[in-house]
Amino acid sequence: MKILVTGSGGREHALVKKLLQNPDVTKVYCAPGNGGTESEEGCENVPLTDPQDLADFAAANQIDMALPGSEDMLVAGIADRFKEKGIPVLGPHRAAALLEGSKCMAKDFMKKYGIKTAAYGNFTDYDEAREYLETAGFPIVLKADGLAAGKGVLICADLAEAVDALDTLMKGRAFGDAGDSIVIEEFLTGVEASILSFYDGKTIMPLLSAKDHKKILEGETGPNTGGMGVISPNPHVDERVMDLFNTEILEPTRRGLDKEGLNFAGVIFFGLMINEKGVYLLEYNLRMGDPETQAVLSLLDSDLLELIQASIEGRLDTVQPEWKSGSSCCVVIASGGYPGSYEKGKKITGIGSSQSDVFIAGAKLENGELYTSGGRVLNVVATGATLEEARRNCYADVSRISFENSVYRKDIGGPVLD
Ligand code: AMP
Ligand code: GLY
């Protein structure tokens, strides 16, 4: 079986590695891939990123299954391009991908189907949005409607900040068209959780919960990033939270997708906020999380390909994922300066001595050596019988790996560890 994975992050490296564990998988192509996917035996990087080129490549190379990774490609309709060529694909068609690609549409969908979420208003007119802010409570959250690489959410402490944010989005057009429509919503406090799930058009099968750490600095301070580390399962997701999630979020989402005719085979990633009032849905992503995937897959005992095939073939109700006991911890090692500007081309050493899985995110191979090529460079993932053990195992390996100006958070999943 030949599989095409698209993307170039640690998530894709983890997916490629897990897929290659199935003996039926004879070849994985990763487009464009990175130094990690290139070094996996059985995987070949393909220098393509355009959806139509990828669909043509898949057809020409008799690909049996495509796994598109990133939201921009899904919103651009990559799943539709694969389907036109008859290639089975794990990913939503364009209409459903808009649940991630348009925050206004997602909020209207949540409201229509009674999914628990923050109170909100959608605005396309600057003056109306400004008027709404005059009487609103603070803090308040402003969100660009379209994709903004995780940067389009602005949390504002008071009216002055909110007006600044509104100007940035709608007048300054900091995110271009993405800010022509905006969501203004109630600020929620609590702890966040990520739940990834597979969907086959009828059944939504949740995977183990995870906890992302989005800020660059310890104590959740500093600017937002794509994610600096993850633990799985999320200690805050207990049975009560799962019950609330299932009845107030998962089930009405399933019903809504069905009613709207938005059924697809793919991933639904629920971004949640948990507080004393219950479990709220902050957002949908229609793809695997990065680095959630790396931490969650490290605890998956079942065969990943089998779950993906069950999604694509509409028989998720017949499979049940098996999980290892214990916990996992994923620490991201980044280039100093990220999420702002940073230098590239630094030689990476110490990976060979690691006991943990080390997934490559922003690094490329040159003459058999790895050199940094991105902001988030490496993901070190360890498991343990307890969260504390997983953390200790992970940080022991993190400290053995080095490159010039590397940075990482020492408090992924708990207090600062050296
Ligand atoms: P989103 O892309 O909608 O998940 O937002 C990105 C991040 O902004 C979330 O992970 C939260 O940390 C934060 N956020 C989004 N919406 C809210 C909200 N209503 N209240 C508090 N924080 C929020
Ligand atoms: N780690 C958050 C995301 O993948 O969106």
CSV table of C-alpha atoms and ligand atoms in Angstrom, one decimal:
chain,number,residue,atom,x,y,z
A,1,MET,CA,0.0,0.0,0.0
A,2,LYS,CA,1.3,3.5,-0.9
A,3,ILE,CA,0.3,6.5,1.1
A,4,LEU,CA,0.8,10.2,0.5
A,5,VAL,CA,1.2,12.5,3.5
A,6,THR,CA,1.2,16.2,2.9
A,7,GLY,CA,3.0,18.7,5.3
A,8,SER,CA,6.4,19.3,6.7
A,9,GLY,CA,6.2,19.4,10.5
A,10,GLY,CA,6.8,17.1,13.4
A,11,ARG,CA,3.2,15.9,13.1
A,12,GLU,CA,3.9,14.6,9.6
A,13,HIS,CA,7.1,12.9,10.8
A,14,ALA,CA,5.2,11.2,13.6
A,15,LEU,CA,2.4,10.1,11.2
A,16,VAL,CA,4.9,8.7,8.6
A,17,LYS,CA,6.8,6.7,11.3
A,18,LYS,CA,3.6,5.3,12.8
A,19,LEU,CA,2.2,4.3,9.3
A,20,LEU,CA,5.4,2.6,8.4
A,21,GLN,CA,4.9,0.2,11.4
A,22,ASN,CA,2.2,-1.5,9.4
A,23,PRO,CA,3.8,-4.2,7.2
A,24,ASP,CA,1.1,-3.6,4.5
A,25,VAL,CA,2.6,-0.1,3.9
A,26,THR,CA,5.2,-0.5,1.3
A,27,LYS,CA,5.9,3.2,0.6
A,28,VAL,CA,5.0,6.6,2.1
A,29,TYR,CA,5.6,9.8,0.2
A,30,CYS,CA,5.7,13.0,2.2
A,31,ALA,CA,5.2,16.3,0.4
A,32,PRO,CA,7.2,18.4,0.9
A,33,GLY,CA,8.4,16.6,4.1
A,34,ASN,CA,11.5,17.5,6.2
A,35,GLY,CA,14.8,16.0,7.3
A,36,GLY,CA,13.0,13.6,9.6
A,37,THR,CA,10.6,12.1,7.0
A,38,GLU,CA,13.5,11.9,4.5
A,39,SER,CA,15.6,9.8,6.9
A,40,GLU,CA,12.8,7.2,7.6
A,41,GLU,CA,13.3,4.0,5.6
A,42,GLY,CA,10.4,3.5,3.3
A,43,CYS,CA,9.6,7.2,3.0
A,44,GLU,CA,10.5,9.6,0.2
A,45,ASN,CA,10.0,13.3,0.2
A,46,VAL,CA,8.3,14.9,-2.8
A,47,PRO,CA,8.9,18.6,-3.5
A,48,LEU,CA,5.2,19.5,-4.2
A,49,THR,CA,2.8,21.8,-2.3
A,50,ASP,CA,0.1,22.8,-4.8
A,51,PRO,CA,-3.1,20.8,-4.3
A,52,GLN,CA,-3.7,20.0,-8.0
A,53,ASP,CA,0.0,19.0,-8.5
A,54,LEU,CA,-0.4,16.7,-5.4
A,55,ALA,CA,-3.6,15.1,-6.8
A,56,ASP,CA,-1.9,14.6,-10.2
A,57,PHE,CA,1.1,13.0,-8.5
A,58,ALA,CA,-1.1,10.7,-6.5
A,59,ALA,CA,-2.9,9.5,-9.6
A,60,ALA,CA,0.3,9.0,-11.6
A,61,ASN,CA,1.9,7.0,-8.7
A,62,GLN,CA,-1.1,4.8,-7.9
A,63,ILE,CA,-1.3,6.2,-4.3
A,64,ASP,CA,-3.8,4.2,-2.3
A,65,MET,CA,-4.5,6.9,0.3
A,66,ALA,CA,-3.9,10.6,0.9
A,67,LEU,CA,-3.5,12.2,4.3
A,68,PRO,CA,-3.5,16.0,3.8
A,69,GLY,CA,-2.1,17.7,7.0
A,70,SER,CA,-2.6,21.5,7.0
A,71,GLU,CA,-5.7,23.7,7.2
A,72,ASP,CA,-4.7,26.0,4.4
A,73,MET,CA,-4.6,23.1,1.9
A,74,LEU,CA,-7.9,21.7,3.2
A,75,VAL,CA,-9.6,25.1,2.9
A,76,ALA,CA,-8.1,25.3,-0.6
A,77,GLY,CA,-10.0,22.1,-1.4
A,78,ILE,CA,-7.2,19.5,-1.5
A,79,ALA,CA,-9.5,16.7,-0.4
A,80,ASP,CA,-11.8,17.5,-3.4
A,81,ARG,CA,-8.8,17.4,-5.8
A,82,PHE,CA,-7.9,13.9,-4.5
A,83,LYS,CA,-11.5,12.7,-4.7
A,84,GLU,CA,-11.8,13.9,-8.3
A,85,LYS,CA,-8.9,11.5,-9.1
A,86,GLY,CA,-10.5,8.7,-7.2
A,87,ILE,CA,-7.9,8.7,-4.4
A,88,PRO,CA,-9.3,7.8,-0.9
A,89,VAL,CA,-8.5,10.7,1.4
A,90,LEU,CA,-8.7,11.4,5.1
A,91,GLY,CA,-9.8,15.0,5.2
A,92,PRO,CA,-12.8,17.2,4.8
A,93,HIS,CA,-14.1,18.6,1.5
A,94,ARG,CA,-13.8,22.4,1.2
A,95,ALA,CA,-17.3,23.1,2.6
A,96,ALA,CA,-16.6,21.3,5.8
A,97,ALA,CA,-13.0,22.6,6.1
A,98,LEU,CA,-14.7,26.0,6.5
A,99,LEU,CA,-15.6,25.0,10.0
A,100,GLU,CA,-11.9,25.8,10.7
A,101,GLY,CA,-11.4,28.3,7.8
A,102,SER,CA,-14.3,30.6,8.9
A,103,LYS,CA,-14.7,31.3,12.6
A,104,CYS,CA,-18.0,33.1,11.9
A,105,MET,CA,-19.4,30.0,10.2
A,106,ALA,CA,-18.1,27.8,13.0
A,107,LYS,CA,-19.8,29.9,15.7
A,108,ASP,CA,-23.1,30.0,13.8
A,109,PHE,CA,-22.9,26.2,13.4
A,110,MET,CA,-22.3,25.8,17.1
A,111,LYS,CA,-25.2,28.1,18.0
A,112,LYS,CA,-27.6,26.5,15.5
A,113,TYR,CA,-26.9,23.0,17.0
A,114,GLY,CA,-26.8,24.0,20.7
A,115,ILE,CA,-23.1,23.3,21.1
A,116,LYS,CA,-21.8,24.9,24.3
A,117,THR,CA,-19.6,27.8,23.3
A,118,ALA,CA,-18.8,31.4,24.4
A,119,ALA,CA,-21.5,34.0,23.7
A,120,TYR,CA,-20.6,36.0,20.6
A,121,GLY,CA,-21.5,38.3,17.7
A,122,ASN,CA,-20.3,38.2,14.1
A,123,PHE,CA,-19.5,41.5,12.4
A,124,THR,CA,-18.7,42.6,8.9
A,125,ASP,CA,-19.3,46.3,9.5
A,126,TYR,CA,-16.6,48.3,11.5
A,127,ASP,CA,-19.1,50.8,13.0
A,128,GLU,CA,-21.4,48.1,14.3
A,129,ALA,CA,-18.5,46.2,15.8
A,130,ARG,CA,-17.3,49.4,17.5
A,131,GLU,CA,-20.8,50.1,18.8
A,132,TYR,CA,-21.1,46.6,20.3
A,133,LEU,CA,-17.7,47.0,22.1
A,134,GLU,CA,-18.9,50.2,23.7
A,135,THR,CA,-21.4,48.3,25.9
A,136,ALA,CA,-19.6,45.0,26.2
A,137,GLY,CA,-18.0,43.5,29.3
A,138,PHE,CA,-14.2,43.0,29.5
A,139,PRO,CA,-11.9,41.2,28.9
A,140,ILE,CA,-13.3,40.3,25.5
A,141,VAL,CA,-12.0,38.3,22.5
A,142,LEU,CA,-11.7,39.5,18.9
A,143,LYS,CA,-11.1,36.8,16.2
A,144,ALA,CA,-10.4,37.3,12.5
A,145,ASP,CA,-12.8,35.1,10.6
A,146,GLY,CA,-10.3,33.5,8.2
A,147,LEU,CA,-7.1,31.5,8.7
A,148,ALA,CA,-4.4,33.6,10.3
A,149,ALA,CA,-1.8,30.9,11.3
A,150,GLY,CA,-3.0,30.9,14.9
A,151,LYS,CA,-2.4,34.7,15.3
A,152,GLY,CA,-5.9,36.0,14.5
A,153,VAL,CA,-7.2,35.8,18.1
A,154,LEU,CA,-6.8,39.0,20.1
A,155,ILE,CA,-7.6,39.0,23.8
A,156,CYS,CA,-8.4,42.6,25.0
A,157,ALA,CA,-8.4,43.8,28.6
A,158,ASP,CA,-10.5,46.9,28.1
A,159,LEU,CA,-12.3,49.1,25.6
A,160,ALA,CA,-9.1,50.9,24.4
A,161,GLU,CA,-7.3,47.6,23.6
A,162,ALA,CA,-10.4,46.2,21.9
A,163,VAL,CA,-10.7,49.3,19.7
A,164,ASP,CA,-7.0,48.9,18.8
A,165,ALA,CA,-7.6,45.2,18.0
A,166,LEU,CA,-10.6,46.1,15.9
A,167,ASP,CA,-8.6,48.7,14.0
A,168,THR,CA,-5.8,46.1,13.5
A,169,LEU,CA,-8.2,43.6,12.0
A,170,MET,CA,-10.6,45.6,10.0
A,171,LYS,CA,-8.8,48.9,9.2
A,172,GLY,CA,-5.1,47.9,9.2
A,173,ARG,CA,-6.2,44.5,7.6
A,174,ALA,CA,-3.3,42.9,9.5
A,175,PHE,CA,-4.5,39.5,8.3
A,176,GLY,CA,-5.8,40.7,4.9
A,177,ASP,CA,-9.3,39.3,3.9
A,178,ALA,CA,-9.2,37.0,7.0
A,179,GLY,CA,-10.2,40.1,9.1
A,180,ASP,CA,-13.0,41.4,6.8
A,181,SER,CA,-15.4,39.5,9.0
A,182,ILE,CA,-14.8,39.1,12.7
A,183,VAL,CA,-16.1,37.3,15.8
A,184,ILE,CA,-16.4,39.2,19.0
A,185,GLU,CA,-16.8,36.8,21.9
A,186,GLU,CA,-17.0,36.4,25.6
A,187,PHE,CA,-13.7,35.8,27.4
A,188,LEU,CA,-13.7,32.4,29.1
A,189,THR,CA,-11.4,31.4,31.9
A,190,GLY,CA,-10.4,27.8,32.7
A,191,VAL,CA,-8.1,25.2,31.5
A,192,GLU,CA,-7.8,24.2,27.8
A,193,ALA,CA,-7.9,20.7,26.4
A,194,SER,CA,-7.5,19.3,22.9
A,195,ILE,CA,-9.4,16.3,21.8
A,196,LEU,CA,-8.6,14.9,18.4
A,197,SER,CA,-11.1,12.5,16.9
A,198,PHE,CA,-11.7,10.5,13.7
A,199,TYR,CA,-14.9,11.0,11.8
A,200,ASP,CA,-16.3,8.7,9.1
A,201,GLY,CA,-19.4,10.7,8.2
A,202,LYS,CA,-21.6,9.0,10.8
A,203,THR,CA,-19.5,8.3,13.9
A,204,ILE,CA,-17.0,10.5,15.7
A,205,MET,CA,-14.4,8.5,17.6
A,206,PRO,CA,-12.4,10.6,20.1
A,207,LEU,CA,-8.8,9.8,20.8
A,208,LEU,CA,-7.0,10.3,24.1
A,209,SER,CA,-7.2,13.9,25.4
A,210,ALA,CA,-4.1,16.2,25.3
A,211,LYS,CA,-3.0,19.5,26.8
A,212,ASP,CA,-1.1,21.9,24.6
A,213,HIS,CA,1.2,24.7,25.9
A,214,LYS,CA,0.8,27.6,23.4
A,215,LYS,CA,2.9,30.3,24.9
A,216,ILE,CA,6.7,30.6,24.3
A,217,LEU,CA,7.7,31.1,27.9
A,218,GLU,CA,7.2,29.2,31.1
A,219,GLY,CA,4.1,29.9,33.1
A,220,GLU,CA,2.1,30.4,29.9
A,221,THR,CA,3.6,33.8,29.3
A,222,GLY,CA,5.0,35.6,26.3
A,223,PRO,CA,3.6,35.5,22.7
A,224,ASN,CA,1.6,32.6,21.3
A,225,THR,CA,3.3,29.9,19.2
A,226,GLY,CA,2.1,26.9,17.2
A,227,GLY,CA,2.6,24.9,20.5
A,228,MET,CA,5.6,24.4,22.7
A,229,GLY,CA,4.7,21.1,24.2
A,230,VAL,CA,1.9,18.6,24.9
A,231,ILE,CA,1.0,16.1,27.5
A,232,SER,CA,-1.4,13.3,27.0
A,233,PRO,CA,-3.8,12.4,28.5
A,234,ASN,CA,-4.9,15.8,29.8
A,235,PRO,CA,-5.1,15.5,33.6
A,236,HIS,CA,-8.2,17.8,33.6
A,237,VAL,CA,-10.2,15.6,31.3
A,238,ASP,CA,-11.8,13.3,33.8
A,239,GLU,CA,-14.9,11.2,33.4
A,240,ARG,CA,-17.2,14.2,34.2
A,241,VAL,CA,-15.5,16.3,31.5
A,242,MET,CA,-15.8,13.5,28.9
A,243,ASP,CA,-19.5,13.0,29.7
A,244,LEU,CA,-20.1,16.8,29.2
A,245,PHE,CA,-18.0,16.8,26.1
A,246,ASN,CA,-19.9,13.9,24.6
A,247,THR,CA,-23.3,15.2,25.3
A,248,GLU,CA,-22.9,18.9,24.9
A,249,ILE,CA,-20.3,19.1,22.1
A,250,LEU,CA,-19.5,15.8,20.3
A,251,GLU,CA,-23.1,14.5,19.8
A,252,PRO,CA,-24.6,17.9,18.7
A,253,THR,CA,-21.6,18.3,16.3
A,254,ARG,CA,-22.3,14.9,14.8
A,255,ARG,CA,-26.0,15.8,14.4
A,256,GLY,CA,-25.2,19.2,12.9
A,257,LEU,CA,-22.7,17.8,10.4
A,258,ASP,CA,-25.4,15.3,9.3
A,259,LYS,CA,-28.2,17.8,9.1
A,260,GLU,CA,-26.1,20.3,7.1
A,261,GLY,CA,-24.9,17.5,4.8
A,262,LEU,CA,-21.3,18.2,5.8
A,263,ASN,CA,-20.3,14.6,6.3
A,264,PHE,CA,-16.8,13.6,5.5
A,265,ALA,CA,-14.0,11.2,6.4
A,266,GLY,CA,-11.4,13.0,8.4
A,267,VAL,CA,-10.2,14.4,11.7
A,268,ILE,CA,-12.1,16.7,14.0
A,269,PHE,CA,-9.9,18.4,16.6
A,270,PHE,CA,-12.0,20.0,19.3
A,271,GLY,CA,-10.3,22.9,21.1
A,272,LEU,CA,-12.0,23.1,24.6
A,273,MET,CA,-12.1,25.3,27.6
A,274,ILE,CA,-13.0,23.6,30.9
A,275,ASN,CA,-14.2,25.6,33.9
A,276,GLU,CA,-16.7,25.4,36.8
A,277,LYS,CA,-19.6,26.0,34.4
A,278,GLY,CA,-18.8,23.1,32.2
A,279,VAL,CA,-17.0,22.4,28.9
A,280,TYR,CA,-17.0,24.9,26.1
A,281,LEU,CA,-16.0,24.5,22.5
A,282,LEU,CA,-13.5,27.3,21.5
A,283,GLU,CA,-12.9,26.1,18.0
A,284,TYR,CA,-12.9,23.2,15.5
A,285,ASN,CA,-9.8,22.2,13.6
A,286,LEU,CA,-10.4,19.8,10.8
A,287,ARG,CA,-6.9,18.3,10.9
A,288,MET,CA,-4.5,16.6,13.4
A,289,GLY,CA,-3.0,19.0,16.0
A,290,ASP,CA,0.7,19.7,16.0
A,291,PRO,CA,2.3,18.8,18.5
A,292,GLU,CA,-0.8,17.0,19.9
A,293,THR,CA,-0.5,14.3,17.3
A,294,GLN,CA,3.1,13.4,18.4
A,295,ALA,CA,2.1,13.0,22.1
A,296,VAL,CA,-1.2,11.2,21.4
A,297,LEU,CA,0.1,8.7,18.8
A,298,SER,CA,2.9,7.7,21.2
A,299,LEU,CA,0.3,6.1,23.4
A,300,LEU,CA,-1.7,4.5,20.6
A,301,ASP,CA,-1.4,0.7,20.8
A,302,SER,CA,-3.8,0.0,17.9
A,303,ASP,CA,-2.6,0.2,14.3
A,304,LEU,CA,-3.1,3.8,13.0
A,305,LEU,CA,-3.7,2.7,9.5
A,306,GLU,CA,-6.6,0.5,10.6
A,307,LEU,CA,-8.3,3.5,12.3
A,308,ILE,CA,-7.7,5.7,9.2
A,309,GLN,CA,-9.1,3.0,6.9
A,310,ALA,CA,-12.1,2.6,9.1
A,311,SER,CA,-12.8,6.3,8.9
A,312,ILE,CA,-12.4,6.4,5.1
A,313,GLU,CA,-14.6,3.3,4.7
A,314,GLY,CA,-17.3,4.5,7.1
A,315,ARG,CA,-17.0,1.8,9.7
A,316,LEU,CA,-15.6,3.5,12.7
A,317,ASP,CA,-18.5,2.0,14.8
A,318,THR,CA,-16.7,-1.4,14.3
A,319,VAL,CA,-13.3,-0.4,15.7
A,320,GLN,CA,-12.0,0.7,19.1
A,321,PRO,CA,-8.6,2.3,19.7
A,322,GLU,CA,-6.4,0.6,22.3
A,323,TRP,CA,-4.2,2.8,24.4
A,324,LYS,CA,-1.0,2.2,26.4
A,325,SER,CA,-1.5,3.0,30.1
A,326,GLY,CA,0.5,5.9,31.5
A,327,SER,CA,1.2,9.3,30.0
A,328,SER,CA,3.3,10.9,27.3
A,329,CYS,CA,5.1,14.2,27.2
A,330,CYS,CA,6.3,16.1,24.1
A,331,VAL,CA,8.7,19.0,24.4
A,332,VAL,CA,9.3,21.2,21.5
A,333,ILE,CA,12.9,22.5,21.0
A,334,ALA,CA,12.8,25.8,19.0
A,335,SER,CA,15.1,28.3,17.5
A,336,GLY,CA,16.0,31.2,19.7
A,337,GLY,CA,13.8,34.2,18.7
A,338,TYR,CA,10.8,32.1,17.6
A,339,PRO,CA,7.9,33.0,17.3
A,340,GLY,CA,9.6,36.2,16.0
A,341,SER,CA,12.6,36.1,13.7
A,342,TYR,CA,15.4,33.5,14.2
A,343,GLU,CA,18.5,32.2,12.5
A,344,LYS,CA,18.5,29.0,10.5
A,345,GLY,CA,21.3,26.5,9.5
A,346,LYS,CA,22.4,25.5,13.0
A,347,LYS,CA,23.9,22.0,13.2
A,348,ILE,CA,21.9,19.7,15.6
A,349,THR,CA,23.7,17.2,17.8
A,350,GLY,CA,22.8,14.6,20.4
A,351,ILE,CA,19.7,13.0,18.8
A,352,GLY,CA,21.5,9.7,18.4
A,353,SER,CA,21.8,9.2,22.2
A,354,SER,CA,18.1,9.8,22.8
A,355,GLN,CA,15.9,7.1,24.3
A,356,SER,CA,12.8,9.0,23.4
A,357,ASP,CA,11.2,9.4,20.0
A,358,VAL,CA,12.6,12.6,18.4
A,359,PHE,CA,10.4,13.9,15.6
A,360,ILE,CA,11.9,16.4,13.2
A,361,ALA,CA,9.8,19.6,12.6
A,362,GLY,CA,12.0,22.4,11.2
A,363,ALA,CA,15.2,20.7,10.2
A,364,LYS,CA,16.7,19.4,7.0
A,365,LEU,CA,19.3,16.8,6.1
A,366,GLU,CA,22.6,17.9,4.5
A,367,ASN,CA,25.2,15.2,3.9
A,368,GLY,CA,23.7,13.0,6.6
A,369,GLU,CA,23.6,15.8,9.2
A,370,LEU,CA,20.6,17.7,10.5
A,371,TYR,CA,20.5,21.5,10.3
A,372,THR,CA,17.7,23.8,11.6
A,373,SER,CA,15.4,25.2,9.0
A,374,GLY,CA,12.4,26.5,11.0
A,375,GLY,CA,11.1,27.9,14.3
A,376,ARG,CA,9.9,24.8,15.9
A,377,VAL,CA,12.8,22.4,15.2
A,378,LEU,CA,12.4,19.2,17.2
A,379,ASN,CA,9.8,17.3,19.2
A,380,VAL,CA,11.1,15.0,21.9
A,381,VAL,CA,8.4,12.6,23.0
A,382,ALA,CA,8.6,10.2,25.9
A,383,THR,CA,6.2,8.0,27.7
A,384,GLY,CA,6.1,6.8,31.3
A,385,ALA,CA,3.9,4.9,33.8
A,386,THR,CA,3.0,8.3,35.3
A,387,LEU,CA,3.1,11.8,34.0
A,388,GLU,CA,6.0,12.6,36.2
A,389,GLU,CA,8.0,9.7,34.8
A,390,ALA,CA,7.1,10.7,31.2
A,391,ARG,CA,8.3,14.2,31.9
A,392,ARG,CA,11.5,13.1,33.5
A,393,ASN,CA,12.3,10.7,30.6
A,394,CYS,CA,11.5,13.5,28.1
A,395,TYR,CA,13.6,16.2,29.7
A,396,ALA,CA,16.6,13.8,30.2
A,397,ASP,CA,16.7,13.5,26.4
A,398,VAL,CA,16.0,17.1,25.7
A,399,SER,CA,19.1,18.1,27.7
A,400,ARG,CA,21.3,15.8,25.5
A,401,ILE,CA,20.2,17.5,22.3
A,402,SER,CA,21.7,20.8,21.3
A,403,PHE,CA,22.1,23.4,18.6
A,404,GLU,CA,23.2,27.0,18.9
A,405,ASN,CA,20.5,29.3,20.4
A,406,SER,CA,18.0,26.5,21.1
A,407,VAL,CA,15.2,27.2,23.5
A,408,TYR,CA,12.5,25.1,25.1
A,409,ARG,CA,10.0,25.3,28.0
A,410,LYS,CA,11.0,23.5,31.2
A,411,ASP,CA,7.4,23.4,32.5
A,412,ILE,CA,5.6,21.2,30.0
A,413,GLY,CA,3.0,19.3,32.0
A,414,GLY,CA,4.0,20.5,35.5
A,415,PRO,CA,6.5,22.6,37.5
A,416,VAL,CA,9.9,23.6,36.0
A,417,LEU,CA,12.2,20.6,35.5
A,418,ASP,CA,15.9,20.8,34.6
B,1,AMP,P1,-8.9,29.6,18.7
B,1,AMP,O1,-8.0,29.7,17.5
B,1,AMP,O2,-10.3,30.1,18.6
B,1,AMP,O3,-8.8,28.3,19.5
B,1,AMP,O4,-8.1,30.6,19.8
B,1,AMP,C1,-6.7,30.4,20.0
B,1,AMP,C2,-6.5,30.5,21.5
B,1,AMP,O5,-7.0,31.8,22.0
B,1,AMP,C3,-7.2,29.5,22.3
B,1,AMP,O6,-6.4,28.3,22.4
B,1,AMP,C4,-7.3,30.2,23.6
B,1,AMP,O7,-6.1,30.1,24.4
B,1,AMP,C5,-7.6,31.6,23.3
B,1,AMP,N1,-9.0,31.8,23.2
B,1,AMP,C6,-9.8,31.7,22.1
B,1,AMP,N2,-11.1,32.0,22.4
B,1,AMP,C7,-11.1,32.3,23.7
B,1,AMP,C8,-12.2,32.8,24.6
B,1,AMP,N3,-13.4,32.9,24.2
B,1,AMP,N4,-11.8,33.0,25.9
B,1,AMP,C9,-10.5,32.9,26.3
B,1,AMP,N5,-9.5,32.5,25.5
B,1,AMP,C10,-9.8,32.2,24.2
B,2,GLY,N1,-1.3,22.8,18.6
B,2,GLY,C1,-2.4,23.5,18.2
B,2,GLY,C2,-2.8,23.2,16.8
B,2,GLY,O1,-2.4,22.3,16.1
B,2,GLY,O2,-3.6,24.0,16.3
